[in-house]
Coordinates of N, CA and C in Angstrom, one line a residue:
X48 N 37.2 249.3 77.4 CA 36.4 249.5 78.6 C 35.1 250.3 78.4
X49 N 35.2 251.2 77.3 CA 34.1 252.4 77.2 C 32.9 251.5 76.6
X50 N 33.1 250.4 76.2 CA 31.9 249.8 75.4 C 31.4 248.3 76.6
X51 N 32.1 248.4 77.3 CA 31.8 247.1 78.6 C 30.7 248.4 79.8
X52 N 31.2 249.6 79.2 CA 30.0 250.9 80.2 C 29.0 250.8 79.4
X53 N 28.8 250.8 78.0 CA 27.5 250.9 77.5 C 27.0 250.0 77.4
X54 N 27.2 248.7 77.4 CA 26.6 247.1 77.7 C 25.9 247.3 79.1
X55 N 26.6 248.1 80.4 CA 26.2 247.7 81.1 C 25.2 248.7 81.5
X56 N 25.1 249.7 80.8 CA 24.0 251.0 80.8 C 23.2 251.0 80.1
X57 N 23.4 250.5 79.3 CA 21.9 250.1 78.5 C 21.1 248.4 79.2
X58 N 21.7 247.8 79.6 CA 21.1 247.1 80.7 C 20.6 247.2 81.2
X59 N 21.2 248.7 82.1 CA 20.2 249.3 83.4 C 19.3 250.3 82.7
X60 N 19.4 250.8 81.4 CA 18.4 251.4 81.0 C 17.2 250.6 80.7
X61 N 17.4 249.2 80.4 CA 16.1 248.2 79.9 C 15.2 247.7 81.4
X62 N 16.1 248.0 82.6 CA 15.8 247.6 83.5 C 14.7 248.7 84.1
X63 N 15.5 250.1 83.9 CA 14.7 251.0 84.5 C 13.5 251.4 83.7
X64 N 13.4 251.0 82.5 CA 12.5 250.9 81.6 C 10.8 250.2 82.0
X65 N 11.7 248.9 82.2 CA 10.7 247.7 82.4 C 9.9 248.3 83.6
X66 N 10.6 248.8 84.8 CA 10.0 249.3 86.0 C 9.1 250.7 85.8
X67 N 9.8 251.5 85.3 CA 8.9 252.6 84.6 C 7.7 252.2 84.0
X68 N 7.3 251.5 83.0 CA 6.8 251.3 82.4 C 5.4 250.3 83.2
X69 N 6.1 249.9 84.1 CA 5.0 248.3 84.9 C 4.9 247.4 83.8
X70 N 6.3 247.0 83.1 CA 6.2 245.7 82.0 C 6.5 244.4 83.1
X71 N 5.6 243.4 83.1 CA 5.8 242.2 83.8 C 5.6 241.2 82.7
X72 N 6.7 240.2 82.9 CA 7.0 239.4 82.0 C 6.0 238.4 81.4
X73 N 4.9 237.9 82.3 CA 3.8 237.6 81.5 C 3.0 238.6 81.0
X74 N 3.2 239.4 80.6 CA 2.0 240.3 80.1 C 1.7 239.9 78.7
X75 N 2.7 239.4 77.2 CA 2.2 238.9 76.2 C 1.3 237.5 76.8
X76 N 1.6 236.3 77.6 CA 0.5 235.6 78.1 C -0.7 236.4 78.5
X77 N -0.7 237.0 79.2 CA -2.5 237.4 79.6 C -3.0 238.4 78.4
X78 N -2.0 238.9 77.7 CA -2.8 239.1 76.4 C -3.6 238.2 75.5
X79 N -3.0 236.9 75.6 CA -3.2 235.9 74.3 C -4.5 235.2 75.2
X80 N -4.0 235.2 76.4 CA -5.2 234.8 77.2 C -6.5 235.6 77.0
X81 N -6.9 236.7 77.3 CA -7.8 237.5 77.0 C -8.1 237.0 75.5
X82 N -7.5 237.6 74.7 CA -7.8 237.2 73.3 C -8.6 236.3 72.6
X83 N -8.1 234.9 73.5 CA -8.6 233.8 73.0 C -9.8 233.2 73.7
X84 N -10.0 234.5 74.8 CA -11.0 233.1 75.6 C -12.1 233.2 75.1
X85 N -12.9 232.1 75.4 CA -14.0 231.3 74.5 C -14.9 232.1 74.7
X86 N -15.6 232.9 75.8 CA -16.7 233.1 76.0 C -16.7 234.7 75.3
X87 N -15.7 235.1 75.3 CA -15.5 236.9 74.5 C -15.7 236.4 73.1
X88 N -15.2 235.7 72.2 CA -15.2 235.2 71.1 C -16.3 234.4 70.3
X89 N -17.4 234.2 71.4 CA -18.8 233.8 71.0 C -18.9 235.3 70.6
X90 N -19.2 236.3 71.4 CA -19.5 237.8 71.4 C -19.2 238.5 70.0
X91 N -17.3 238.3 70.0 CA -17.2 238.6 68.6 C -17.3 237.8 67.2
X92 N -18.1 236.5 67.2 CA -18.4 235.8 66.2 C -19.4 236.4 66.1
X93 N -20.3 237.3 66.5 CA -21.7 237.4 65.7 C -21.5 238.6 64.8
X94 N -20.3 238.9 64.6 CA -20.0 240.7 64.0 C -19.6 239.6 62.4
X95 N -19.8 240.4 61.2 CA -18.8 239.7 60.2 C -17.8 239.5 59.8
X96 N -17.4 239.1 58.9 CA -16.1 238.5 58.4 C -15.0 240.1 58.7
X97 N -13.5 239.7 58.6 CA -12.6 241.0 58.8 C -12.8 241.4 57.3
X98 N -13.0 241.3 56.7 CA -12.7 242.0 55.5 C -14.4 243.2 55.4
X99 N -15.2 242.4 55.5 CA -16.6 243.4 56.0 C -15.9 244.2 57.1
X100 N -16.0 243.9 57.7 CA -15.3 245.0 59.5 C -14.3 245.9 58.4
X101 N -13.7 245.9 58.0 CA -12.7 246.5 57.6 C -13.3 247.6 55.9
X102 N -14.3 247.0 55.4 CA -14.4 248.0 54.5 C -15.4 248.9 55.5
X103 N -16.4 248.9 56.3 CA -16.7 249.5 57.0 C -16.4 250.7 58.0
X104 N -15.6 250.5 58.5 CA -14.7 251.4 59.4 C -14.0 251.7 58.8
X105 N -13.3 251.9 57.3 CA -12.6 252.8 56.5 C -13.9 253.6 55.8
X106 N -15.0 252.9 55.9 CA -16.2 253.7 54.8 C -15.8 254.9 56.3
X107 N -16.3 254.8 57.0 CA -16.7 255.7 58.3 C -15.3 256.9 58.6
X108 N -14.3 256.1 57.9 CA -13.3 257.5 58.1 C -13.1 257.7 56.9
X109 N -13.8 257.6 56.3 CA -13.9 257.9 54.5 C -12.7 258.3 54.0
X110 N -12.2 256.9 53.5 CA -10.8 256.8 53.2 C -11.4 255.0 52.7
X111 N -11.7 255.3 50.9 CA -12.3 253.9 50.5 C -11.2 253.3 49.7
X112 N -10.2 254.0 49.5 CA -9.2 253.8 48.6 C -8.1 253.3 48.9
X113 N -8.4 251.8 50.3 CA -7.2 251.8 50.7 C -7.7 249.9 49.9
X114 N -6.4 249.8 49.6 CA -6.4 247.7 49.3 C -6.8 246.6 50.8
X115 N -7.2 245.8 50.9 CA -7.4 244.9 51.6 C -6.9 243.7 51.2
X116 N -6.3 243.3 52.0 CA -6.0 241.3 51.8 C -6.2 240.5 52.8
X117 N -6.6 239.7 53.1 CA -6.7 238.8 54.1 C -5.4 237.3 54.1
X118 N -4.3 237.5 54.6 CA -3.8 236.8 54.9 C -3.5 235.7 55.7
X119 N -3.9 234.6 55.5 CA -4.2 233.5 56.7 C -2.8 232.9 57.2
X120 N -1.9 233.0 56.3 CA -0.5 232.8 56.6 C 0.0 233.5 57.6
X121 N -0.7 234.7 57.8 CA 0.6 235.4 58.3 C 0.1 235.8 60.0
X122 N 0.4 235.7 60.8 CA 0.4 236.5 62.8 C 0.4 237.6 62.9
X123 N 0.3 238.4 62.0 CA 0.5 239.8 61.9 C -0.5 241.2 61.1
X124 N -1.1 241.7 61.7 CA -2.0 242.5 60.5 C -1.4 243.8 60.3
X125 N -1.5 244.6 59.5 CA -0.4 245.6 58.9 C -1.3 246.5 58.4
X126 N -0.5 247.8 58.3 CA -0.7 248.5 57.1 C 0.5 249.0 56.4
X127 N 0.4 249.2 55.0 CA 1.7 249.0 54.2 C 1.3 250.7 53.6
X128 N 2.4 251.3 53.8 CA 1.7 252.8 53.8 C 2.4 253.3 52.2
X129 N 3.4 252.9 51.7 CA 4.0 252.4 50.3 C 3.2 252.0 49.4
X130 N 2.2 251.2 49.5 CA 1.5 250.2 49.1 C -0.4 250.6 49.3
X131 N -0.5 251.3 50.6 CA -1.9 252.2 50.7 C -2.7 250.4 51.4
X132 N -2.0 249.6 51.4 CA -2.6 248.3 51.6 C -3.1 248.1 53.1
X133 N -3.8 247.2 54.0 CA -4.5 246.7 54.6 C -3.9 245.1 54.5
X134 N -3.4 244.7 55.1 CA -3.5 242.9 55.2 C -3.8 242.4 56.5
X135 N -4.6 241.8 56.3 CA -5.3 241.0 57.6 C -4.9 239.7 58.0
X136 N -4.3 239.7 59.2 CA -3.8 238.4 59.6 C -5.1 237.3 60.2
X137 N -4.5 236.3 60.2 CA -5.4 235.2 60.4 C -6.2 235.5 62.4
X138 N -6.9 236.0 61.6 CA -7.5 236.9 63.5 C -8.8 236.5 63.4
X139 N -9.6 235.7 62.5 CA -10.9 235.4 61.9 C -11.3 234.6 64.3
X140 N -10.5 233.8 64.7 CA -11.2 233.4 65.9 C -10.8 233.7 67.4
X141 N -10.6 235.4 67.1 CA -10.1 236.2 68.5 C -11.4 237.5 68.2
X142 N -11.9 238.0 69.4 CA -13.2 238.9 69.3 C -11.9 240.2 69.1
X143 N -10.2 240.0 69.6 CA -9.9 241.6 69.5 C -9.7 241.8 67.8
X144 N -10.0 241.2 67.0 CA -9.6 241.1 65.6 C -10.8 242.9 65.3
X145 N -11.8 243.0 65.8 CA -12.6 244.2 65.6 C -11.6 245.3 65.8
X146 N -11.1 245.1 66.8 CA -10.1 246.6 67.5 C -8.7 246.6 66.2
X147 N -8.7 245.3 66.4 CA -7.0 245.1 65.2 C -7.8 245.9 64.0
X148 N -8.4 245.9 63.7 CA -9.1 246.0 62.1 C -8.9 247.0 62.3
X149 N -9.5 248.1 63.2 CA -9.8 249.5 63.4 C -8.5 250.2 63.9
X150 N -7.4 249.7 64.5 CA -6.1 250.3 64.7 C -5.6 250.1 63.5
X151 N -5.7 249.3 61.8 CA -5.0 249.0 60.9 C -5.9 250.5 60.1
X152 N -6.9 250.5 60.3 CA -7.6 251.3 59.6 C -7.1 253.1 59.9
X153 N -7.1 253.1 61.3 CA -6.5 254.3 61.5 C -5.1 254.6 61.1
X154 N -4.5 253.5 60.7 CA -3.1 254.0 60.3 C -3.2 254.6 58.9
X155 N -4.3 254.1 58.7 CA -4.1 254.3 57.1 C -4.9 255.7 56.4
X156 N -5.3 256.6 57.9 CA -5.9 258.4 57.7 C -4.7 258.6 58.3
X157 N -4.1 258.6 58.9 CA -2.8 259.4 59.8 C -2.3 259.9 58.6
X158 N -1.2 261.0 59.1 CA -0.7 261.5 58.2 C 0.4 261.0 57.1
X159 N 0.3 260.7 55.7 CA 1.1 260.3 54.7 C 2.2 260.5 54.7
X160 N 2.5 261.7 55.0 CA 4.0 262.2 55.1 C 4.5 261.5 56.5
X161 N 3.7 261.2 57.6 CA 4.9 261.0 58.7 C 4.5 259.2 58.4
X162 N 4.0 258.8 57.7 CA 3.6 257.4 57.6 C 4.9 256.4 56.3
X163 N 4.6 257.4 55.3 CA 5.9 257.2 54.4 C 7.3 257.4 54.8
X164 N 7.6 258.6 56.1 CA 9.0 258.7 56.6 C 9.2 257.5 57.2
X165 N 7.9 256.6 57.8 CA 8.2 255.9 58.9 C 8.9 254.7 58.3
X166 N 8.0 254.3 57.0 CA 8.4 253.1 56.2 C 10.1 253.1 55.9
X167 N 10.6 254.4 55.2 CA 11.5 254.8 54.8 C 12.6 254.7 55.2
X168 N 12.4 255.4 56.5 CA 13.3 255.7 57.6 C 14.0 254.2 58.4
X169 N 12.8 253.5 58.7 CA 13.0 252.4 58.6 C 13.4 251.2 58.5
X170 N 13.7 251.4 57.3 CA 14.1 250.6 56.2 C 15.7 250.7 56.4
X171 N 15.6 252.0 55.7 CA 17.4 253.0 56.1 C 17.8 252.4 57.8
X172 N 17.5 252.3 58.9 CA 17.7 252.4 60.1 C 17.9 250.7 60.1
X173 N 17.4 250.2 59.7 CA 17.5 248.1 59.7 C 19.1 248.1 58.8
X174 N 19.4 249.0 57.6 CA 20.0 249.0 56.7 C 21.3 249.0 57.6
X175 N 20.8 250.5 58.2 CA 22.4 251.3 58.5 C 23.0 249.9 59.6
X176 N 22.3 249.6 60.4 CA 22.6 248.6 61.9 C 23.6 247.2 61.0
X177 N 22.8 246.7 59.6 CA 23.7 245.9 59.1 C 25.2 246.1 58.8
X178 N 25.1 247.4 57.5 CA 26.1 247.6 57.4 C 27.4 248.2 58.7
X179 N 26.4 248.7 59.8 CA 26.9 249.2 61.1 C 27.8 247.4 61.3
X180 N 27.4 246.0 61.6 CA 27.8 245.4 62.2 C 28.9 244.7 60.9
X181 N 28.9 244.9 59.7 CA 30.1 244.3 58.8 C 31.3 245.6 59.0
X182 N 31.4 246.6 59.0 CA 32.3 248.0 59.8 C 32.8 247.2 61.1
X183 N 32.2 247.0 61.7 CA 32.9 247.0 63.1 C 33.3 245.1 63.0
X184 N 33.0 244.5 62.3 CA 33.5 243.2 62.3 C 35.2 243.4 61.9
X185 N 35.0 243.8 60.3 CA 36.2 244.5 60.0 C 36.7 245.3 59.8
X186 N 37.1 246.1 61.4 CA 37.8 246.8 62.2 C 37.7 248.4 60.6
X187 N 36.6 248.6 60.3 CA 36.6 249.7 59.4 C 35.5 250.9 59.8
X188 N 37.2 252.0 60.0 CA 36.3 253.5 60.5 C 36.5 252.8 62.1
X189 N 35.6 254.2 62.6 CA 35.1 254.8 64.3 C 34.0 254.2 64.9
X190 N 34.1 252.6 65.7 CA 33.1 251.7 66.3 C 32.5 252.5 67.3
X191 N 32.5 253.7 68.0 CA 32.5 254.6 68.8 C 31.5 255.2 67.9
X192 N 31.6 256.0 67.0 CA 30.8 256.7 66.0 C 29.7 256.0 65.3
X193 N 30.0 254.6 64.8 CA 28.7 253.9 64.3 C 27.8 253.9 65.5
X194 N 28.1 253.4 66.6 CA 27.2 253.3 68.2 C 26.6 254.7 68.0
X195 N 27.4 255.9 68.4 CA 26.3 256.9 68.6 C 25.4 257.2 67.7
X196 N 25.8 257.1 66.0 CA 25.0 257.5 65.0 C 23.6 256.4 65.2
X197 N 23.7 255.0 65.8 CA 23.0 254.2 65.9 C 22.1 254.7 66.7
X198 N 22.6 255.1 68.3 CA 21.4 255.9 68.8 C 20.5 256.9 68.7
X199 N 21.7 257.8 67.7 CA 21.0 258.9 67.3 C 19.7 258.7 66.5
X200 N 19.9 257.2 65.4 CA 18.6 257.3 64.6 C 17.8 256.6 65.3
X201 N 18.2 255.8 66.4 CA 17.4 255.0 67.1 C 16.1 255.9 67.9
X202 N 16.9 256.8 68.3 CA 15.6 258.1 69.0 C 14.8 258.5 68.0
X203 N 15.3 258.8 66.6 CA 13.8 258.9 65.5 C 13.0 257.8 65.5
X204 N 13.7 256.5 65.5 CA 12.8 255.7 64.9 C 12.1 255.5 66.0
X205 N 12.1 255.5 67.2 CA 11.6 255.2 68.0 C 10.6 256.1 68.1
X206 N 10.4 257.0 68.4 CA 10.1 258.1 68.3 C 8.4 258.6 67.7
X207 N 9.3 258.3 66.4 CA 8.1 258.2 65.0 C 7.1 257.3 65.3
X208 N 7.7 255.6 65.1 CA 7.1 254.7 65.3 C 6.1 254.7 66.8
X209 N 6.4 255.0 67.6 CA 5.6 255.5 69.3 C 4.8 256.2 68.6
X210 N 4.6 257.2 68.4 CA 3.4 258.2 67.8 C 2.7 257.5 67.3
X211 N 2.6 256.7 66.0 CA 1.9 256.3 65.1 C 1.3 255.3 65.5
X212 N 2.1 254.1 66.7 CA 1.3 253.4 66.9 C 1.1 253.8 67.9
X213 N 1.0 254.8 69.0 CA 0.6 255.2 70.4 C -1.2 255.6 69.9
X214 N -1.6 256.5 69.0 CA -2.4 257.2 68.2 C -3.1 256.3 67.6
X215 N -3.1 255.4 67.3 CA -3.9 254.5 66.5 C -4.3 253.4 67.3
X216 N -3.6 252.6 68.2 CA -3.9 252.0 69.5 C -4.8 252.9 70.6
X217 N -4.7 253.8 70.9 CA -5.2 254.6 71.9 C -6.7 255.6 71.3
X218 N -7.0 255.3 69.9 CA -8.2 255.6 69.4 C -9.2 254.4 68.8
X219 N -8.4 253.1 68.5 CA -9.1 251.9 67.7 C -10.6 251.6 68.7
X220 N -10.0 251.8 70.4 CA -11.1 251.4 71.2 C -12.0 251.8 70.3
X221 N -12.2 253.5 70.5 CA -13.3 254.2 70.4 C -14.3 254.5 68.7
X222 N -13.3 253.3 67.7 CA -13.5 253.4 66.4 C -14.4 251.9 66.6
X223 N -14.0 251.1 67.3 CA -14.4 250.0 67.4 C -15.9 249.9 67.7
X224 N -15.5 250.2 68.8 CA -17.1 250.7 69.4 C -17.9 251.4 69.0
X225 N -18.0 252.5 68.1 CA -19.0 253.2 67.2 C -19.3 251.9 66.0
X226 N -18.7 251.3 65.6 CA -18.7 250.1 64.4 C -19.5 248.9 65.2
X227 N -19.4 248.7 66.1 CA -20.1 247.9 66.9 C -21.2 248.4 67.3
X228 N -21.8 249.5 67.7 CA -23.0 250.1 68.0 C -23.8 250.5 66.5
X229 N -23.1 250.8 65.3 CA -23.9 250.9 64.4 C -23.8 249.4 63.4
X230 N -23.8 248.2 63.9 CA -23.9 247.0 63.4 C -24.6 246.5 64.6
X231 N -24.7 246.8 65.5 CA -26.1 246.5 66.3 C -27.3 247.2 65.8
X232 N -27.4 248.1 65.4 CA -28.6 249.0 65.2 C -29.1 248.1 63.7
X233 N -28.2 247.6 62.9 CA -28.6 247.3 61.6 C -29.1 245.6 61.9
X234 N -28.3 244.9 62.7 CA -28.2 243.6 62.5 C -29.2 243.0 63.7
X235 N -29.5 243.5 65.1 CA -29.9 243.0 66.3 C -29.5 242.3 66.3
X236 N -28.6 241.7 66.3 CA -28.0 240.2 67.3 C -27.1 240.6 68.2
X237 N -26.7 242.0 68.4 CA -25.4 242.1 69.3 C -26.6 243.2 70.6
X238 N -26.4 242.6 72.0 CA -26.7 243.4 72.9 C -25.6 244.7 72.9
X239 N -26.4 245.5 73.8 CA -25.7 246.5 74.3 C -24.6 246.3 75.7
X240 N -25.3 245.1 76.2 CA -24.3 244.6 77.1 C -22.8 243.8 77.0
X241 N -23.4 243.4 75.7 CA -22.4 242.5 75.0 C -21.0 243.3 74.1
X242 N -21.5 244.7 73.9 CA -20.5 245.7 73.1 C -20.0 246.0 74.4
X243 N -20.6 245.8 75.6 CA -19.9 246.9 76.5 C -18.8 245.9 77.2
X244 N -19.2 244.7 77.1 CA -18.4 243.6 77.7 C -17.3 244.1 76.9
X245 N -17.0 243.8 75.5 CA -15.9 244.0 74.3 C -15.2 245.0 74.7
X246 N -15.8 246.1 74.6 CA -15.3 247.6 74.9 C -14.2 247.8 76.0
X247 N -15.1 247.1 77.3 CA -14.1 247.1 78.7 C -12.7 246.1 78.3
X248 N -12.7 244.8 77.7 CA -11.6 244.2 77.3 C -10.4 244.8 76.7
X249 N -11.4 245.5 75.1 CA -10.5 246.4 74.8 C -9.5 247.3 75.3
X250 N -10.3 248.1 76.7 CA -9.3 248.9 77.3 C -8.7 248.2 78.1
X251 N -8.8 246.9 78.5 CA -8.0 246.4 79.7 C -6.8 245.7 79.1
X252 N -6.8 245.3 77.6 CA -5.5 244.8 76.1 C -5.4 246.3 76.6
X253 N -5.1 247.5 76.3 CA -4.5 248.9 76.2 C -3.8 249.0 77.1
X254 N -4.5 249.0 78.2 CA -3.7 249.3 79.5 C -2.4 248.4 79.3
X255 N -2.7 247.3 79.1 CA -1.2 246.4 78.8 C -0.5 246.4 77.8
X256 N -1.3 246.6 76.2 CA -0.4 246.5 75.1 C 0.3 247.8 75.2
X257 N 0.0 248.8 75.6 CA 0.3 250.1 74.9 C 1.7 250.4 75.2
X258 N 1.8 250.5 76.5 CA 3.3 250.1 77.5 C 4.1 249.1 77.2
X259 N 3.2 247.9 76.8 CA 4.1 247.0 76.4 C 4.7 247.1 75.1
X260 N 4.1 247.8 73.8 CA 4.6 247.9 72.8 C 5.8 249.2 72.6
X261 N 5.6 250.1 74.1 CA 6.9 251.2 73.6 C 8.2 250.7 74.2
X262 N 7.5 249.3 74.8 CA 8.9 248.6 75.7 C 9.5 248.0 74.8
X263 N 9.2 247.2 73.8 CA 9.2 246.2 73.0 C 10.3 246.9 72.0
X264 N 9.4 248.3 71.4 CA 10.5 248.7 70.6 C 11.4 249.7 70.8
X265 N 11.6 249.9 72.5 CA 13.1 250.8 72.5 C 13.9 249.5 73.3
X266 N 13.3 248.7 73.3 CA 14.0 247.2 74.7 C 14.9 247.0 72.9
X267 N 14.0 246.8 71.8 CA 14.7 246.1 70.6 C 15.9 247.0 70.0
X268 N 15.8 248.4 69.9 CA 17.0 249.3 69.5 C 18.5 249.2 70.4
X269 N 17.8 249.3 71.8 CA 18.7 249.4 72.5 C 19.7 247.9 72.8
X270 N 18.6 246.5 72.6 CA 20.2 245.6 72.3 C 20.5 245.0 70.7
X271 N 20.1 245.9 69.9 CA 20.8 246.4 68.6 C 22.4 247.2 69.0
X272 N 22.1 247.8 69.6 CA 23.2 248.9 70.7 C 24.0 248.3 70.5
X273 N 23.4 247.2 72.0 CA 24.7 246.1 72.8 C 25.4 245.5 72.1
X274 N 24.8 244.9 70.9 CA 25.1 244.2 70.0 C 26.1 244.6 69.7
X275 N 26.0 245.4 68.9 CA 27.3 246.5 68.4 C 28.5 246.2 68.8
X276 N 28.1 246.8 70.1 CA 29.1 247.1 71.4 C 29.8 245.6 71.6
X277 N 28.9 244.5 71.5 CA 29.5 243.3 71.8 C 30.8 243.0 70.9
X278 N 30.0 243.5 69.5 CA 31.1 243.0 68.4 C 32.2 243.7 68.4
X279 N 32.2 244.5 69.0 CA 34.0 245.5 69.1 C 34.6 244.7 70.0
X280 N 33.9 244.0 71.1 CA 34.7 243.3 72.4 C 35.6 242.0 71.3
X281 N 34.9 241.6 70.5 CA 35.2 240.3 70.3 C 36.5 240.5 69.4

């Protein structure tokens, strides 16, 4: 019975979440929408390649020593804080690819020590949920006790990860935009009206990603939870 209460409490925690937060279920559409549309993306075609954007705004937080890759395979741009790396997802025909460049770049001055706990931690916390769900398949040890220790690390990781990308999302605008105003000054092809068009976008992706991404990753721990919980039912 005690695990058919936390199935149904963490339900209402994802619910009260979503409402908290003003997550509406199209919100990754009007992201992708913004993103792609044609006429923002003329704007950010005149800036250079990600890999220029990107040694750039690391020259500017003077931090030259990080690797860069451009990966066209992959939907996802990173930084690998293990590794000191930079990899660039295939973002070459979206204008937010400037802001992505510059939230990857900030991850990579933040602080080392809470950047390497995060990888780490991480890792351990994906680890523990496996071995958490072969325990409670066969009925080995306190299914009660894996659940709480699960939330317990679940509040670090959450936690950690929120900071790091709360802080790097919520300053990229402003890295963006000095990199765009001093590649206007060098290049003349970008108006001042045209950075400010970008800029306003940028914060109007924030207003939605930023809420959306602390949803995303306590919505994902907490039916890790359920999960759990499910497999004792069965």
């Amino acid at each position: 019975m005690e695990y058919i209460v936390i199935i149904i409490i963490n339900v209402i925690a994802i619910i009260l979440l979503k409402i908290g937060l003003n997550i509406h279920f199209n919100d990754v559409q009007k992201i992708k929408e913004i993103g792609y549309d044609k006429e923002l993306n003329k704007i950010g075609n005149k800036f250079p390649t990600n890999i220029e954007i990107c040694k750039n705004i690391l020259e500017k937080l003077n931090n030259k020593d990080v690797k860069i890759e451009e990966d066209k395979d992959s939907k996802t741009s990173l930084y690998i804080a293990i590794s000191n790396k930079i990899i660039i997802a295939d973002i070459q025909d979206t204008f937010t690819r400037i802001q992505t460049i510059a939230h990857e770049c900030l991850h990579s001055v933040q602080n080392r020590k809470i950047l390497l706990f995060n990888f780490i931690f991480s890792n351990v916390f994906l680890l523990y949920f496996i071995v958490a769900i072969f325990l409670i398949l066969f009925d080995i040890g306190n299914s009660m006790i894996f659940i709480q220790t699960f939330f317990i690390l679940g509040i670090i990781y959450c936690t950690v990860r929120m900071y790091l990308e709360n802080e790097a999302m919520s300053k990229a605008i402003y890295v963006a935009k000095e990199y765009m105003k001093d590649y206007q000054q060098d290049s003349k092809n970008v108006t001042d009206e045209e950075i400010e068009i970008l800029v306003n976008k940028f914060a109007e992706l924030n207003k939605i990603g930023i809420p959306l991404t602390n949803f995303q990753l306590i919505t994902v721990t907490i039916i890790k939870a359920m999960i759990l919980a499910v497999l004792v039912l069965i």
